[in-house]
Amino acid sequence: MYALTPRCHLPPLRRPSSPAPCQAATTTTPSLSTTPSRAAADELRSTWPQRAWTAAGSAAILSSLGTSASLVASGASPAAAPLAAALAAYSLADLATGVYHWLVDNYGDASTPLWGPQIAAFQGHHRYPSTITLRDPCNNLHALARAVALALVPVDAAISAAGGGGAAAAHAFAGTFAACVVLSQQFHAWAHEKRRRLPPGVEALQGAGVLVSRAQHAAHHRAPYDSNYCIVSGMWNGVLDRYRVFEVLETVVYLRTGVRPRSWDETDVSWMEVDTAVGAVADGPDDDDNDDEATGAR
């Protein structure tokens, strides 16, 4: 899928002003096959299959958490262990969304097997960021809910079959992790929403760091688009960016494969934000003056 580049030297961690001589003729930077376009209004509405998958994923999550609660209520496990497991899952889910977000932002394209649609959707989101605030909830969550519905049921079955004193904590971890991953897209949408359009209490949760804040996520939508990838609480963003974890991983990938991440190159037109009518990222985290709504891509 990619052309390999001769490993002549280690590239700079930040965007180079021009490619090195040995890269100029052969390097292929992953990109979308076409510039993302605006979504039609009906693409933003939830379909019945999307509602069904969201319901199935939600049922799997509730079943997992309910099993954990039942074990605690029966005295099979103290409450402290499941609570600690849930907190650990919440933290790990934030990290997991950051890693996944980094991957789809920087590697592959719409033709990539299995993940192609997700790659195109995430990169189209950079072009039209406020569209996510216009999507119906099931339209926004169904893809992750489907993955959870298919994966969590066998995981819970395996935990129950194994039994033991740690079953309640294991169920709590699995259910909380799955819930945070599915809802990360809703937290992401709220990070793009205007303050006065946020549901009651969400702004307070963002301000407390429980959910990723509008101001923090706004930094991800500014060139060079290589920071603040985590979208559950954003608690990992500071560590990952301060220690340049993703830049190190990008360098490792480059040295092993010759493939450059998109963040190393000049911003492509498909990344240039044009949808400035809705959301904190477009208007700035505290600007609520412009209420015009625009339709965009994912």
Coordinates of C-alpha atoms in Angstrom, one line a residue:
M1 CA 0.0 0.0 0.0
Y2 CA 2.9 2.3 0.6
A3 CA 6.1 3.0 -1.2
L4 CA 9.1 2.3 1.0
T5 CA 11.8 5.0 1.5
P6 CA 15.5 4.3 1.7
R7 CA 16.6 4.6 5.4
C8 CA 19.2 7.2 4.7
H9 CA 18.9 9.1 8.0
L10 CA 16.6 9.8 11.0
P11 CA 14.0 12.5 10.0
P12 CA 13.3 15.4 12.3
L13 CA 10.6 14.8 14.9
R14 CA 8.7 17.8 13.6
R15 CA 7.6 18.7 10.1
P16 CA 10.6 19.1 7.8
S17 CA 10.6 22.2 5.5
S18 CA 11.5 19.9 2.6
P19 CA 12.1 16.2 2.1
A20 CA 15.6 14.9 2.3
P21 CA 17.2 14.2 -1.1
C22 CA 16.9 10.5 -0.8
Q23 CA 13.2 10.8 0.0
A24 CA 12.1 13.2 -2.6
A25 CA 11.5 10.8 -5.4
T26 CA 10.1 7.8 -3.5
T27 CA 8.4 8.7 -0.3
T28 CA 4.7 8.2 -0.3
T29 CA 2.9 9.9 2.6
P30 CA -0.4 8.2 3.6
S31 CA -3.3 10.4 2.6
L32 CA -6.9 10.2 1.7
S33 CA -7.7 9.2 -1.9
T34 CA -10.0 12.2 -2.2
T35 CA -10.5 15.4 -0.3
P36 CA -13.4 14.9 2.2
S37 CA -16.7 16.4 1.2
R38 CA -19.7 17.6 3.1
A39 CA -22.1 15.0 4.3
A40 CA -25.7 15.2 3.1
A41 CA -28.4 15.8 5.8
D42 CA -29.6 12.2 5.7
E43 CA -26.1 10.9 6.4
L44 CA -26.3 12.6 9.8
R45 CA -29.6 10.9 10.9
S46 CA -29.7 7.5 12.6
T47 CA -30.9 4.5 10.7
W48 CA -32.6 1.5 12.3
P49 CA -29.6 -0.7 11.9
Q50 CA -27.5 1.9 13.7
R51 CA -30.0 2.1 16.5
A52 CA -30.0 -1.7 16.8
W53 CA -26.2 -1.9 17.1
T54 CA -26.2 0.9 19.6
A55 CA -28.8 -0.9 21.6
A56 CA -26.9 -4.2 21.4
G57 CA -23.7 -2.6 22.5
S58 CA -25.5 -0.8 25.4
A59 CA -27.1 -4.1 26.5
A60 CA -23.7 -5.8 26.5
I61 CA -22.3 -3.0 28.7
L62 CA -25.2 -3.0 31.1
S63 CA -25.0 -6.8 31.4
S64 CA -21.3 -6.7 32.2
L65 CA -21.8 -4.0 34.9
G66 CA -24.9 -5.6 36.2
T67 CA -23.1 -8.9 36.7
S68 CA -20.4 -7.1 38.6
A69 CA -22.9 -5.4 40.8
S70 CA -24.7 -8.7 41.5
L71 CA -21.5 -10.3 42.6
V72 CA -20.9 -7.4 45.0
A73 CA -24.5 -7.5 46.3
S74 CA -24.2 -11.3 46.9
G75 CA -21.1 -10.8 49.0
A76 CA -18.9 -12.6 46.6
S77 CA -16.6 -9.6 46.2
P78 CA -16.0 -6.4 48.2
A79 CA -17.1 -3.2 46.5
A80 CA -13.6 -1.7 46.5
A81 CA -12.2 -4.0 43.9
P82 CA -14.8 -3.4 41.2
L83 CA -14.6 0.4 41.9
A84 CA -10.8 0.4 41.5
A85 CA -11.1 -1.7 38.3
A86 CA -13.7 0.7 36.9
L87 CA -11.4 3.7 37.6
A88 CA -8.5 1.9 35.9
A89 CA -10.6 1.1 32.9
Y90 CA -11.7 4.7 32.6
S91 CA -8.1 5.8 32.6
L92 CA -7.0 3.1 30.1
A93 CA -9.9 3.9 27.8
D94 CA -8.6 7.5 27.5
L95 CA -5.2 6.2 26.5
A96 CA -6.7 3.7 24.1
T97 CA -8.7 6.3 22.3
G98 CA -5.6 8.4 22.0
V99 CA -3.6 5.6 20.4
Y100 CA -6.3 4.7 18.0
H101 CA -6.9 8.4 17.1
W102 CA -3.2 8.8 16.4
L103 CA -3.1 5.8 14.2
V104 CA -6.1 6.7 12.0
D105 CA -5.0 10.3 11.8
N106 CA -1.5 9.4 10.5
Y107 CA -1.6 6.1 8.7
G108 CA -3.6 4.5 6.0
D109 CA -6.4 5.9 3.8
A110 CA -9.9 5.2 2.7
S111 CA -8.8 2.0 0.9
T112 CA -7.2 0.4 3.9
P113 CA -8.8 -2.9 4.7
L114 CA -11.2 -3.0 7.6
W115 CA -10.3 0.4 9.0
G116 CA -10.6 2.4 5.8
P117 CA -14.0 3.9 6.6
Q118 CA -12.8 5.0 10.1
I119 CA -9.7 6.6 8.6
A120 CA -11.7 8.5 6.1
A121 CA -14.2 9.6 8.8
F122 CA -11.6 10.8 11.2
Q123 CA -9.7 12.8 8.6
G124 CA -12.9 14.2 7.1
H125 CA -13.6 15.4 10.6
H126 CA -10.6 17.6 10.5
R127 CA -12.0 19.2 7.4
Y128 CA -15.5 19.8 8.8
P129 CA -15.1 19.4 12.6
S130 CA -18.5 20.7 13.7
T131 CA -20.5 18.0 11.8
I132 CA -20.1 15.7 14.7
T133 CA -22.3 18.0 16.7
L134 CA -25.1 17.6 14.1
R135 CA -25.1 13.8 14.1
D136 CA -27.8 11.8 15.8
P137 CA -26.4 9.9 18.8
C138 CA -26.8 6.4 17.3
N139 CA -25.3 7.7 14.0
N140 CA -22.3 8.8 16.0
L141 CA -21.9 5.8 18.3
H142 CA -23.1 2.8 16.3
A143 CA -19.7 1.7 14.9
L144 CA -18.0 1.5 18.3
A145 CA -21.2 0.0 19.9
R146 CA -21.2 -2.8 17.2
A147 CA -17.6 -3.7 18.1
V148 CA -18.5 -3.8 21.8
A149 CA -21.6 -5.9 21.1
L150 CA -19.5 -8.5 19.3
A151 CA -16.5 -8.5 21.6
L152 CA -17.9 -7.9 25.1
V153 CA -20.3 -10.9 25.2
P154 CA -17.6 -13.5 24.7
V155 CA -15.3 -11.7 27.1
D156 CA -17.9 -11.6 29.8
A157 CA -18.6 -15.3 29.2
A158 CA -15.0 -16.1 29.6
I159 CA -14.8 -14.1 32.9
S160 CA -17.8 -15.9 34.2
A161 CA -16.5 -19.3 33.2
A162 CA -13.2 -18.6 35.0
G163 CA -15.0 -17.5 38.2
G164 CA -12.9 -16.7 41.2
G165 CA -12.8 -13.8 43.6
G166 CA -11.7 -11.4 40.9
A167 CA -14.7 -11.9 38.6
A168 CA -16.6 -8.8 39.9
A169 CA -13.6 -6.6 39.3
A170 CA -13.0 -8.1 35.8
H171 CA -16.6 -7.6 34.8
A172 CA -16.4 -4.0 36.1
F173 CA -13.2 -3.3 34.2
A174 CA -14.6 -4.8 30.9
G175 CA -17.9 -3.0 31.1
T176 CA -16.5 0.4 32.1
F177 CA -13.8 0.2 29.4
A178 CA -16.4 -0.7 26.8
A179 CA -18.7 2.1 27.9
C180 CA -16.0 4.7 27.9
V181 CA -14.8 3.7 24.4
V182 CA -18.3 3.8 23.0
L183 CA -19.2 7.1 24.7
S184 CA -15.8 8.6 23.7
Q185 CA -17.5 9.7 20.4
Q186 CA -20.2 11.5 22.4
F187 CA -17.6 13.2 24.6
H188 CA -15.8 14.1 21.4
A189 CA -18.9 15.7 20.0
W190 CA -19.4 17.7 23.3
A191 CA -15.8 18.9 22.9
H192 CA -16.9 20.6 19.7
E193 CA -20.2 21.9 20.9
K194 CA -21.0 25.5 21.9
R195 CA -21.2 26.0 25.6
R196 CA -24.8 27.0 25.7
R197 CA -25.8 23.9 23.7
L198 CA -24.1 21.5 26.1
P199 CA -26.5 19.3 28.2
P200 CA -26.7 20.3 31.9
G201 CA -23.7 19.3 33.9
V202 CA -21.4 18.5 30.9
E203 CA -19.5 21.8 31.1
A204 CA -18.8 21.2 34.8
L205 CA -17.5 17.7 34.0
Q206 CA -15.3 19.1 31.3
G207 CA -14.0 21.7 33.6
A208 CA -13.2 19.1 36.3
G209 CA -11.3 17.0 33.8
V210 CA -13.8 14.1 33.9
L211 CA -14.6 14.6 30.2
V212 CA -12.2 16.0 27.6
S213 CA -12.6 19.8 27.5
R214 CA -13.5 22.0 24.6
A215 CA -10.3 24.1 25.1
Q216 CA -8.0 21.0 25.3
H217 CA -9.5 19.3 22.2
A218 CA -9.3 22.6 20.3
A219 CA -5.5 22.2 20.3
H220 CA -5.8 19.0 18.3
H221 CA -7.5 20.9 15.5
R222 CA -4.7 23.4 15.1
A223 CA -1.7 22.6 12.8
P224 CA 0.3 20.4 12.9
Y225 CA -2.6 18.3 14.3
D226 CA -0.2 16.1 16.2
S227 CA -1.2 16.5 19.9
N228 CA -4.2 16.0 22.3
Y229 CA -5.4 12.8 20.6
C230 CA -7.2 11.3 23.7
I231 CA -10.9 12.0 23.8
V232 CA -12.4 10.4 26.9
S233 CA -11.1 12.7 29.7
G234 CA -7.9 13.9 28.0
M235 CA -5.9 12.9 31.2
W236 CA -3.2 11.3 29.1
N237 CA -2.7 14.1 26.7
G238 CA -0.3 16.1 28.8
V239 CA 2.0 13.1 29.4
L240 CA 1.9 11.8 25.8
D241 CA 2.6 15.2 24.4
R242 CA 5.2 16.3 26.9
Y243 CA 7.3 13.3 26.4
R244 CA 6.6 13.1 22.7
V245 CA 5.5 9.5 22.9
F246 CA 3.7 9.5 19.5
E247 CA 6.7 11.2 17.8
V248 CA 9.0 8.4 19.1
L249 CA 6.5 5.8 17.8
E250 CA 6.4 7.6 14.5
T251 CA 10.1 7.5 14.2
V252 CA 10.2 3.7 15.0
V253 CA 7.5 3.1 12.3
Y254 CA 9.5 5.2 9.8
L255 CA 12.8 3.3 10.6
R256 CA 11.1 0.0 10.2
T257 CA 8.9 0.6 7.2
G258 CA 9.9 3.9 5.6
V259 CA 6.3 5.2 6.0
R260 CA 6.0 8.8 7.1
P261 CA 3.0 9.9 9.3
R262 CA 0.9 12.6 7.9
S263 CA 1.8 14.9 10.7
W264 CA 5.4 15.2 9.4
D265 CA 4.4 16.8 6.2
E266 CA 2.9 20.1 5.2
T267 CA -0.9 20.3 5.9
D268 CA -2.8 18.8 3.0
V269 CA -6.0 20.5 1.8
S270 CA -8.0 17.7 3.2
W271 CA -6.9 18.8 6.7
M272 CA -7.7 22.5 6.3
E273 CA -10.7 23.4 8.3
V274 CA -13.5 25.0 6.4
D275 CA -16.4 24.4 8.7
T276 CA -16.2 27.4 11.1
A277 CA -19.9 27.9 11.9
V278 CA -20.4 25.5 14.8
G279 CA -18.4 24.3 17.7
A280 CA -15.7 25.3 20.1
V281 CA -12.8 24.3 17.9
A282 CA -14.0 26.5 15.0
D283 CA -15.0 29.6 17.1
G284 CA -12.6 29.3 20.0
P285 CA -13.4 27.7 23.3
D286 CA -15.4 30.6 24.7
D287 CA -16.9 32.1 21.6
D288 CA -20.7 31.6 21.5
D289 CA -21.5 34.5 19.3
N290 CA -21.9 32.6 16.0
D291 CA -24.9 30.3 16.1
D292 CA -25.2 29.5 12.4
E293 CA -25.1 25.8 11.8
A294 CA -23.3 24.2 8.9
T295 CA -23.4 20.7 7.5
G296 CA -20.0 19.0 7.0
A297 CA -18.2 15.8 6.6
R298 CA -17.5 13.3 9.4

